[in-house]
Amino acid sequence: DTAFMFVPSESVFAEIHENFEAIVHKAHRARVVIVSPSLLMLSIQVIQAILKDARMREQAHLIQGEVIRLMEDVARVDERVRKLQVHFGQSAKDIDDILVSTSKVTKRGQKIEALEFGAQPDGDAGADASRTPAARADTGARVADSKTGQLRLRVVEGDD
């Protein structure tokens, strides 16, 4: 253990160190530190830092264990973020696919909207269906084949 011997005057402290060197050496061998008012607080702070360092060294294994557990948590968070990134990527791809599909549906709708369908008389519907496309073309209507069947188109002349 170490003890502090407080000398309440800076001049007395200086006198001891200048003229009584044997006393200073004897105090050091006995683990007594002679301190003046200006050195007392500094000495106390040094001792506190030494004690804190000693406590940290005593508990270094606990700190290392906590660091290991912290690194495991960080690795787990990293893994989960990477999985989430994959899910976000898949979601973005799905949204792009949906946008492509809606674009195609919109274009088809616009094409259908651009078509004008002629009204068929009720009695003529069965007879017109049995006629060939060439025969139907003679009546002034155009017939177009599509994936869903035949469409009747009526050409409207503009008054330009």
Short mmCIF file of N, CA and C in Angstrom, two decimals:
data_model
loop_
_atom_site.label_atom_id
_atom_site.label_comp_id
_atom_site.label_asym_id
_atom_site.label_seq_id
_atom_site.Cartn_x
_atom_site.Cartn_y
_atom_site.Cartn_z
N ASP A 1 0.84 -1.19 0.00
CA ASP A 1 0.00 0.00 0.00
C ASP A 1 0.88 1.25 0.00
N THR A 2 0.31 2.30 -0.47
CA THR A 2 1.00 3.58 -0.55
C THR A 2 0.22 4.61 0.25
N ALA A 3 0.96 5.51 0.88
CA ALA A 3 0.33 6.57 1.67
C ALA A 3 0.80 7.92 1.14
N PHE A 4 -0.04 8.93 1.33
CA PHE A 4 0.32 10.31 0.99
C PHE A 4 0.59 11.06 2.28
N MET A 5 1.67 11.81 2.28
CA MET A 5 1.93 12.69 3.41
C MET A 5 1.76 14.11 2.87
N PHE A 6 0.71 14.77 3.35
CA PHE A 6 0.37 16.09 2.84
C PHE A 6 1.14 17.15 3.61
N VAL A 7 1.86 17.97 2.87
CA VAL A 7 2.56 19.12 3.44
C VAL A 7 1.76 20.34 3.00
N PRO A 8 1.16 21.08 3.93
CA PRO A 8 0.21 22.12 3.57
C PRO A 8 0.81 23.39 2.97
N SER A 9 2.10 23.42 2.73
CA SER A 9 2.72 24.63 2.20
C SER A 9 3.67 24.25 1.06
N GLU A 10 3.58 25.01 -0.04
CA GLU A 10 4.47 24.76 -1.18
C GLU A 10 5.93 25.04 -0.80
N SER A 11 6.15 26.07 0.00
CA SER A 11 7.53 26.41 0.37
C SER A 11 8.14 25.35 1.29
N VAL A 12 7.36 24.80 2.22
CA VAL A 12 7.85 23.73 3.10
C VAL A 12 8.15 22.49 2.26
N PHE A 13 7.27 22.18 1.30
CA PHE A 13 7.46 21.03 0.41
C PHE A 13 8.77 21.20 -0.38
N ALA A 14 9.02 22.40 -0.90
CA ALA A 14 10.25 22.67 -1.66
C ALA A 14 11.47 22.56 -0.75
N GLU A 15 11.37 23.05 0.47
CA GLU A 15 12.48 22.97 1.43
C GLU A 15 12.82 21.53 1.76
N ILE A 16 11.81 20.67 1.95
CA ILE A 16 12.05 19.25 2.25
C ILE A 16 12.80 18.60 1.09
N HIS A 17 12.37 18.85 -0.13
CA HIS A 17 12.99 18.21 -1.29
C HIS A 17 14.39 18.76 -1.57
N GLU A 18 14.66 20.03 -1.19
CA GLU A 18 15.98 20.60 -1.45
C GLU A 18 17.00 20.24 -0.37
N ASN A 19 16.58 20.27 0.88
CA ASN A 19 17.55 20.15 1.97
C ASN A 19 17.48 18.85 2.75
N PHE A 20 16.43 18.08 2.60
CA PHE A 20 16.29 16.85 3.37
C PHE A 20 16.11 15.65 2.43
N GLU A 21 17.09 15.44 1.60
CA GLU A 21 17.02 14.37 0.60
C GLU A 21 16.93 12.99 1.25
N ALA A 22 17.55 12.80 2.37
CA ALA A 22 17.50 11.50 3.07
C ALA A 22 16.08 11.19 3.52
N ILE A 23 15.36 12.19 3.98
CA ILE A 23 13.97 11.98 4.41
C ILE A 23 13.11 11.60 3.21
N VAL A 24 13.34 12.25 2.09
CA VAL A 24 12.56 11.95 0.87
C VAL A 24 12.82 10.51 0.45
N HIS A 25 14.10 10.05 0.48
CA HIS A 25 14.42 8.66 0.11
C HIS A 25 13.81 7.67 1.09
N LYS A 26 13.87 7.99 2.36
CA LYS A 26 13.29 7.11 3.38
C LYS A 26 11.78 7.01 3.18
N ALA A 27 11.12 8.11 2.82
CA ALA A 27 9.67 8.09 2.58
C ALA A 27 9.34 7.22 1.37
N HIS A 28 10.14 7.30 0.33
CA HIS A 28 9.90 6.48 -0.87
C HIS A 28 10.05 5.00 -0.55
N ARG A 29 11.08 4.65 0.26
CA ARG A 29 11.26 3.24 0.63
C ARG A 29 10.09 2.74 1.47
N ALA A 30 9.50 3.61 2.24
CA ALA A 30 8.36 3.24 3.08
C ALA A 30 7.04 3.38 2.32
N ARG A 31 7.10 3.69 1.05
CA ARG A 31 5.93 3.86 0.17
C ARG A 31 5.03 5.00 0.66
N VAL A 32 5.70 6.08 1.05
CA VAL A 32 5.01 7.30 1.44
C VAL A 32 5.38 8.37 0.41
N VAL A 33 4.34 8.99 -0.15
CA VAL A 33 4.56 10.03 -1.14
C VAL A 33 4.27 11.36 -0.47
N ILE A 34 5.28 12.24 -0.50
CA ILE A 34 5.12 13.57 0.09
C ILE A 34 4.50 14.45 -0.99
N VAL A 35 3.36 15.09 -0.65
CA VAL A 35 2.65 15.91 -1.64
C VAL A 35 2.38 17.30 -1.08
N SER A 36 2.39 18.26 -1.99
CA SER A 36 2.07 19.65 -1.65
C SER A 36 0.63 19.91 -2.07
N PRO A 37 0.09 21.08 -1.77
CA PRO A 37 -1.29 21.38 -2.18
C PRO A 37 -1.51 21.26 -3.69
N SER A 38 -0.53 21.67 -4.48
CA SER A 38 -0.70 21.59 -5.94
C SER A 38 -0.58 20.16 -6.46
N LEU A 39 0.10 19.29 -5.77
CA LEU A 39 0.28 17.90 -6.22
C LEU A 39 -0.76 16.93 -5.66
N LEU A 40 -1.49 17.35 -4.64
CA LEU A 40 -2.43 16.43 -3.99
C LEU A 40 -3.51 15.95 -4.95
N MET A 41 -4.20 16.88 -5.63
CA MET A 41 -5.29 16.46 -6.53
C MET A 41 -4.76 15.64 -7.70
N LEU A 42 -3.62 16.04 -8.24
CA LEU A 42 -3.02 15.28 -9.33
C LEU A 42 -2.70 13.85 -8.87
N SER A 43 -2.16 13.71 -7.69
CA SER A 43 -1.82 12.38 -7.16
C SER A 43 -3.07 11.54 -6.95
N ILE A 44 -4.13 12.15 -6.45
CA ILE A 44 -5.39 11.41 -6.24
C ILE A 44 -5.95 10.94 -7.58
N GLN A 45 -5.91 11.80 -8.59
CA GLN A 45 -6.42 11.42 -9.92
C GLN A 45 -5.60 10.28 -10.53
N VAL A 46 -4.29 10.31 -10.34
CA VAL A 46 -3.44 9.23 -10.85
C VAL A 46 -3.79 7.92 -10.16
N ILE A 47 -3.97 7.95 -8.86
CA ILE A 47 -4.34 6.74 -8.11
C ILE A 47 -5.70 6.21 -8.58
N GLN A 48 -6.66 7.11 -8.79
CA GLN A 48 -7.98 6.67 -9.28
C GLN A 48 -7.86 6.01 -10.65
N ALA A 49 -7.05 6.56 -11.53
CA ALA A 49 -6.86 5.96 -12.86
C ALA A 49 -6.21 4.59 -12.75
N ILE A 50 -5.25 4.45 -11.86
CA ILE A 50 -4.58 3.16 -11.66
C ILE A 50 -5.57 2.13 -11.13
N LEU A 51 -6.41 2.52 -10.17
CA LEU A 51 -7.40 1.59 -9.62
C LEU A 51 -8.44 1.20 -10.67
N LYS A 52 -8.86 2.16 -11.47
CA LYS A 52 -9.83 1.86 -12.54
C LYS A 52 -9.23 0.89 -13.54
N ASP A 53 -7.97 1.09 -13.90
CA ASP A 53 -7.29 0.19 -14.83
C ASP A 53 -7.18 -1.21 -14.24
N ALA A 54 -6.90 -1.29 -12.96
CA ALA A 54 -6.79 -2.60 -12.31
C ALA A 54 -8.14 -3.32 -12.32
N ARG A 55 -9.22 -2.58 -12.05
CA ARG A 55 -10.56 -3.20 -12.09
C ARG A 55 -10.90 -3.68 -13.51
N MET A 56 -10.51 -2.89 -14.51
CA MET A 56 -10.78 -3.30 -15.89
C MET A 56 -10.00 -4.56 -16.24
N ARG A 57 -8.75 -4.65 -15.81
CA ARG A 57 -7.97 -5.85 -16.08
C ARG A 57 -8.57 -7.07 -15.39
N GLU A 58 -9.09 -6.87 -14.18
CA GLU A 58 -9.73 -7.97 -13.46
C GLU A 58 -10.97 -8.46 -14.21
N GLN A 59 -11.67 -7.55 -14.85
CA GLN A 59 -12.92 -7.92 -15.52
C GLN A 59 -12.76 -8.02 -17.04
N ALA A 60 -11.54 -8.13 -17.51
CA ALA A 60 -11.29 -8.20 -18.95
C ALA A 60 -11.99 -9.41 -19.58
N HIS A 61 -12.02 -10.53 -18.86
CA HIS A 61 -12.68 -11.72 -19.42
C HIS A 61 -14.18 -11.48 -19.59
N LEU A 62 -14.78 -10.72 -18.65
CA LEU A 62 -16.20 -10.40 -18.79
C LEU A 62 -16.43 -9.47 -19.99
N ILE A 63 -15.54 -8.51 -20.14
CA ILE A 63 -15.66 -7.58 -21.27
C ILE A 63 -15.49 -8.33 -22.58
N GLN A 64 -14.52 -9.25 -22.63
CA GLN A 64 -14.32 -10.04 -23.85
C GLN A 64 -15.54 -10.89 -24.16
N GLY A 65 -16.15 -11.46 -23.15
CA GLY A 65 -17.37 -12.25 -23.36
C GLY A 65 -18.50 -11.39 -23.92
N GLU A 66 -18.64 -10.18 -23.39
CA GLU A 66 -19.67 -9.27 -23.89
C GLU A 66 -19.40 -8.87 -25.34
N VAL A 67 -18.13 -8.65 -25.66
CA VAL A 67 -17.77 -8.30 -27.04
C VAL A 67 -18.10 -9.46 -27.98
N ILE A 68 -17.84 -10.69 -27.56
CA ILE A 68 -18.17 -11.86 -28.38
C ILE A 68 -19.68 -11.92 -28.62
N ARG A 69 -20.47 -11.74 -27.56
CA ARG A 69 -21.93 -11.77 -27.71
C ARG A 69 -22.41 -10.61 -28.60
N LEU A 70 -21.78 -9.46 -28.46
CA LEU A 70 -22.13 -8.31 -29.30
C LEU A 70 -21.84 -8.61 -30.77
N MET A 71 -20.71 -9.24 -31.05
CA MET A 71 -20.36 -9.58 -32.43
C MET A 71 -21.33 -10.62 -32.99
N GLU A 72 -21.80 -11.55 -32.16
CA GLU A 72 -22.81 -12.51 -32.62
C GLU A 72 -24.10 -11.78 -33.00
N ASP A 73 -24.49 -10.81 -32.18
CA ASP A 73 -25.69 -10.02 -32.48
C ASP A 73 -25.52 -9.24 -33.78
N VAL A 74 -24.35 -8.66 -33.98
CA VAL A 74 -24.09 -7.91 -35.21
C VAL A 74 -24.15 -8.84 -36.42
N ALA A 75 -23.59 -10.04 -36.30
CA ALA A 75 -23.64 -11.00 -37.41
C ALA A 75 -25.08 -11.39 -37.72
N ARG A 76 -25.89 -11.58 -36.67
CA ARG A 76 -27.29 -11.94 -36.86
C ARG A 76 -28.06 -10.81 -37.56
N VAL A 77 -27.81 -9.58 -37.13
CA VAL A 77 -28.46 -8.43 -37.77
C VAL A 77 -28.02 -8.33 -39.23
N ASP A 78 -26.75 -8.55 -39.50
CA ASP A 78 -26.24 -8.50 -40.88
C ASP A 78 -26.93 -9.55 -41.74
N GLU A 79 -27.06 -10.76 -41.22
CA GLU A 79 -27.73 -11.83 -41.97
C GLU A 79 -29.19 -11.46 -42.27
N ARG A 80 -29.87 -10.91 -41.28
CA ARG A 80 -31.28 -10.54 -41.48
C ARG A 80 -31.43 -9.39 -42.47
N VAL A 81 -30.51 -8.44 -42.44
CA VAL A 81 -30.56 -7.34 -43.39
C VAL A 81 -30.33 -7.86 -44.81
N ARG A 82 -29.41 -8.81 -44.96
CA ARG A 82 -29.15 -9.38 -46.29
C ARG A 82 -30.38 -10.14 -46.80
N LYS A 83 -31.05 -10.88 -45.91
CA LYS A 83 -32.28 -11.57 -46.32
C LYS A 83 -33.35 -10.55 -46.73
N LEU A 84 -33.47 -9.49 -45.96
CA LEU A 84 -34.44 -8.45 -46.27
C LEU A 84 -34.12 -7.79 -47.61
N GLN A 85 -32.84 -7.61 -47.89
CA GLN A 85 -32.42 -7.03 -49.16
C GLN A 85 -32.84 -7.94 -50.32
N VAL A 86 -32.71 -9.26 -50.14
CA VAL A 86 -33.14 -10.20 -51.17
C VAL A 86 -34.65 -10.08 -51.38
N HIS A 87 -35.40 -9.99 -50.29
CA HIS A 87 -36.86 -9.85 -50.40
C HIS A 87 -37.24 -8.55 -51.10
N PHE A 88 -36.55 -7.46 -50.77
CA PHE A 88 -36.82 -6.19 -51.44
C PHE A 88 -36.50 -6.29 -52.93
N GLY A 89 -35.41 -6.97 -53.26
CA GLY A 89 -35.06 -7.16 -54.66
C GLY A 89 -36.14 -7.94 -55.39
N GLN A 90 -36.63 -9.01 -54.75
CA GLN A 90 -37.69 -9.81 -55.36
C GLN A 90 -38.96 -8.98 -55.50
N SER A 91 -39.28 -8.18 -54.49
CA SER A 91 -40.46 -7.32 -54.57
C SER A 91 -40.33 -6.32 -55.72
N ALA A 92 -39.16 -5.75 -55.88
CA ALA A 92 -38.94 -4.80 -56.98
C ALA A 92 -39.11 -5.49 -58.32
N LYS A 93 -38.60 -6.72 -58.44
CA LYS A 93 -38.76 -7.47 -59.69
C LYS A 93 -40.23 -7.78 -59.94
N ASP A 94 -40.95 -8.18 -58.90
CA ASP A 94 -42.38 -8.47 -59.05
C ASP A 94 -43.14 -7.21 -59.48
N ILE A 95 -42.80 -6.07 -58.90
CA ILE A 95 -43.47 -4.82 -59.28
C ILE A 95 -43.17 -4.49 -60.74
N ASP A 96 -41.92 -4.69 -61.16
CA ASP A 96 -41.58 -4.45 -62.57
C ASP A 96 -42.39 -5.37 -63.48
N ASP A 97 -42.52 -6.65 -63.11
CA ASP A 97 -43.31 -7.59 -63.91
C ASP A 97 -44.77 -7.16 -63.97
N ILE A 98 -45.31 -6.70 -62.85
CA ILE A 98 -46.71 -6.24 -62.82
C ILE A 98 -46.87 -5.01 -63.71
N LEU A 99 -45.91 -4.11 -63.68
CA LEU A 99 -45.98 -2.93 -64.53
C LEU A 99 -45.94 -3.30 -66.01
N VAL A 100 -45.13 -4.30 -66.36
CA VAL A 100 -45.10 -4.77 -67.75
C VAL A 100 -46.47 -5.32 -68.13
N SER A 101 -47.05 -6.13 -67.25
CA SER A 101 -48.37 -6.72 -67.53
C SER A 101 -49.44 -5.65 -67.66
N THR A 102 -49.46 -4.68 -66.74
CA THR A 102 -50.48 -3.63 -66.82
C THR A 102 -50.29 -2.78 -68.07
N SER A 103 -49.05 -2.59 -68.48
CA SER A 103 -48.79 -1.84 -69.71
C SER A 103 -49.37 -2.57 -70.92
N LYS A 104 -49.17 -3.89 -70.94
CA LYS A 104 -49.71 -4.69 -72.05
C LYS A 104 -51.24 -4.65 -72.05
N VAL A 105 -51.84 -4.78 -70.88
CA VAL A 105 -53.30 -4.75 -70.77
C VAL A 105 -53.81 -3.38 -71.21
N THR A 106 -53.15 -2.32 -70.81
CA THR A 106 -53.56 -0.97 -71.20
C THR A 106 -53.48 -0.79 -72.71
N LYS A 107 -52.40 -1.27 -73.32
CA LYS A 107 -52.27 -1.16 -74.78
C LYS A 107 -53.36 -1.94 -75.49
N ARG A 108 -53.66 -3.14 -75.00
CA ARG A 108 -54.74 -3.93 -75.59
C ARG A 108 -56.07 -3.20 -75.45
N GLY A 109 -56.30 -2.63 -74.29
CA GLY A 109 -57.54 -1.88 -74.07
C GLY A 109 -57.64 -0.69 -75.01
N GLN A 110 -56.54 -0.01 -75.24
CA GLN A 110 -56.54 1.12 -76.16
C GLN A 110 -56.83 0.67 -77.58
N LYS A 111 -56.27 -0.49 -77.97
CA LYS A 111 -56.55 -1.02 -79.31
C LYS A 111 -58.03 -1.37 -79.45
N ILE A 112 -58.58 -2.00 -78.43
CA ILE A 112 -60.00 -2.37 -78.47
C ILE A 112 -60.86 -1.12 -78.49
N GLU A 113 -60.49 -0.12 -77.72
CA GLU A 113 -61.24 1.12 -77.66
C GLU A 113 -61.22 1.83 -79.02
N ALA A 114 -60.14 1.68 -79.76
CA ALA A 114 -60.02 2.32 -81.07
C ALA A 114 -60.90 1.66 -82.11
N LEU A 115 -61.32 0.41 -81.89
CA LEU A 115 -62.17 -0.29 -82.84
C LEU A 115 -63.60 0.23 -82.74
N GLU A 116 -64.31 0.26 -83.89
CA GLU A 116 -65.73 0.61 -83.88
C GLU A 116 -66.48 -0.63 -84.31
N PHE A 117 -67.40 -1.03 -83.53
CA PHE A 117 -68.18 -2.22 -83.83
C PHE A 117 -69.49 -1.78 -84.48
N GLY A 118 -69.79 -2.40 -85.63
CA GLY A 118 -71.06 -2.11 -86.30
C GLY A 118 -72.17 -2.89 -85.64
N ALA A 119 -73.35 -2.32 -85.60
CA ALA A 119 -74.50 -3.01 -85.01
C ALA A 119 -75.03 -4.02 -86.02
N GLN A 120 -75.27 -5.24 -85.58
CA GLN A 120 -75.83 -6.28 -86.46
C GLN A 120 -77.33 -6.36 -86.24
N PRO A 121 -78.07 -6.43 -87.29
CA PRO A 121 -79.51 -6.66 -87.11
C PRO A 121 -79.71 -8.05 -86.54
N ASP A 122 -80.76 -8.22 -85.71
CA ASP A 122 -80.99 -9.49 -85.03
C ASP A 122 -81.23 -10.63 -86.00
N GLY A 123 -81.98 -10.40 -87.03
CA GLY A 123 -82.29 -11.47 -87.97
C GLY A 123 -81.11 -11.80 -88.86
N ASP A 124 -80.20 -10.88 -89.03
CA ASP A 124 -79.10 -11.07 -89.96
C ASP A 124 -77.89 -11.73 -89.29
N ALA A 125 -77.88 -11.84 -87.96
CA ALA A 125 -76.71 -12.32 -87.24
C ALA A 125 -76.36 -13.74 -87.60
N GLY A 126 -77.34 -14.63 -87.68
CA GLY A 126 -77.06 -16.02 -87.99
C GLY A 126 -76.61 -16.19 -89.42
N ALA A 127 -77.19 -15.43 -90.33
CA ALA A 127 -76.83 -15.56 -91.74
C ALA A 127 -75.45 -15.00 -91.98
N ASP A 128 -75.11 -13.91 -91.28
CA ASP A 128 -73.82 -13.28 -91.50
C ASP A 128 -72.68 -14.15 -90.98
N ALA A 129 -72.95 -14.91 -89.93
CA ALA A 129 -71.92 -15.77 -89.37
C ALA A 129 -71.57 -16.89 -90.32
N SER A 130 -72.54 -17.33 -91.14
CA SER A 130 -72.28 -18.43 -92.06
C SER A 130 -71.60 -17.96 -93.33
N ARG A 131 -71.55 -16.66 -93.56
CA ARG A 131 -70.95 -16.15 -94.78
C ARG A 131 -69.43 -16.13 -94.66
N THR A 132 -68.77 -16.21 -95.77
CA THR A 132 -67.31 -16.19 -95.78
C THR A 132 -66.84 -14.77 -95.57
N PRO A 133 -65.60 -14.60 -95.19
CA PRO A 133 -65.08 -13.25 -95.00
C PRO A 133 -65.17 -12.43 -96.29
N ALA A 134 -64.98 -13.06 -97.43
CA ALA A 134 -65.05 -12.32 -98.69
C ALA A 134 -66.47 -11.84 -98.94
N ALA A 135 -67.46 -12.69 -98.65
CA ALA A 135 -68.86 -12.31 -98.85
C ALA A 135 -69.24 -11.18 -97.91
N ARG A 136 -68.74 -11.25 -96.69
CA ARG A 136 -69.04 -10.20 -95.72
C ARG A 136 -68.35 -8.90 -96.11
N ALA A 137 -67.21 -8.99 -96.74
CA ALA A 137 -66.50 -7.78 -97.17
C ALA A 137 -67.28 -7.04 -98.23
N ASP A 138 -68.10 -7.78 -98.99
CA ASP A 138 -68.90 -7.14 -100.03
C ASP A 138 -69.96 -6.22 -99.44
N THR A 139 -70.38 -6.46 -98.24
CA THR A 139 -71.43 -5.65 -97.63
C THR A 139 -70.89 -4.35 -97.06
N GLY A 140 -69.60 -4.09 -97.17
CA GLY A 140 -69.03 -2.83 -96.68
C GLY A 140 -68.39 -2.95 -95.31
N ALA A 141 -68.41 -4.12 -94.69
CA ALA A 141 -67.79 -4.31 -93.38
C ALA A 141 -66.51 -5.10 -93.58
N ARG A 142 -65.53 -4.81 -92.78
CA ARG A 142 -64.30 -5.58 -92.82
C ARG A 142 -64.33 -6.60 -91.70
N VAL A 143 -63.78 -7.76 -91.97
CA VAL A 143 -63.73 -8.81 -90.96
C VAL A 143 -62.27 -9.04 -90.62
N ALA A 144 -61.96 -9.07 -89.34
CA ALA A 144 -60.59 -9.34 -88.91
C ALA A 144 -60.60 -10.52 -87.97
N ASP A 145 -59.67 -11.43 -88.16
CA ASP A 145 -59.55 -12.58 -87.27
C ASP A 145 -58.65 -12.19 -86.10
N SER A 146 -59.03 -12.59 -84.91
CA SER A 146 -58.20 -12.36 -83.73
C SER A 146 -58.14 -13.66 -82.95
N LYS A 147 -57.43 -13.64 -81.87
CA LYS A 147 -57.30 -14.84 -81.04
C LYS A 147 -58.64 -15.25 -80.44
N THR A 148 -59.52 -14.29 -80.23
CA THR A 148 -60.80 -14.59 -79.59
C THR A 148 -61.92 -14.80 -80.59
N GLY A 149 -61.65 -14.69 -81.87
CA GLY A 149 -62.70 -14.90 -82.87
C GLY A 149 -62.66 -13.82 -83.91
N GLN A 150 -63.75 -13.68 -84.64
CA GLN A 150 -63.80 -12.68 -85.70
C GLN A 150 -64.44 -11.40 -85.18
N LEU A 151 -63.87 -10.29 -85.60
CA LEU A 151 -64.40 -8.98 -85.25
C LEU A 151 -64.93 -8.32 -86.51
N ARG A 152 -66.02 -7.63 -86.42
CA ARG A 152 -66.56 -6.89 -87.56
C ARG A 152 -66.17 -5.43 -87.38
N LEU A 153 -65.49 -4.90 -88.36
CA LEU A 153 -65.05 -3.51 -88.32
C LEU A 153 -65.84 -2.72 -89.34
N ARG A 154 -66.21 -1.54 -89.00
CA ARG A 154 -66.90 -0.65 -89.92
C ARG A 154 -66.00 0.54 -90.19
N VAL A 155 -65.72 0.78 -91.43
CA VAL A 155 -64.86 1.89 -91.80
C VAL A 155 -65.73 3.12 -91.92
N VAL A 156 -65.35 4.16 -91.22
CA VAL A 156 -66.10 5.41 -91.24
C VAL A 156 -65.29 6.41 -92.04
N GLU A 157 -65.88 6.92 -93.08
CA GLU A 157 -65.21 7.91 -93.92
C GLU A 157 -65.35 9.27 -93.25
N GLY A 158 -64.27 10.02 -93.22
CA GLY A 158 -64.30 11.35 -92.62
C GLY A 158 -64.76 12.39 -93.62
N ASP A 159 -65.27 13.54 -93.15
CA ASP A 159 -65.74 14.64 -93.99
C ASP A 159 -64.64 15.64 -94.26
N ASP A 160 -63.41 15.24 -94.21
CA ASP A 160 -62.28 16.16 -94.37
C ASP A 160 -62.28 16.89 -95.65
#
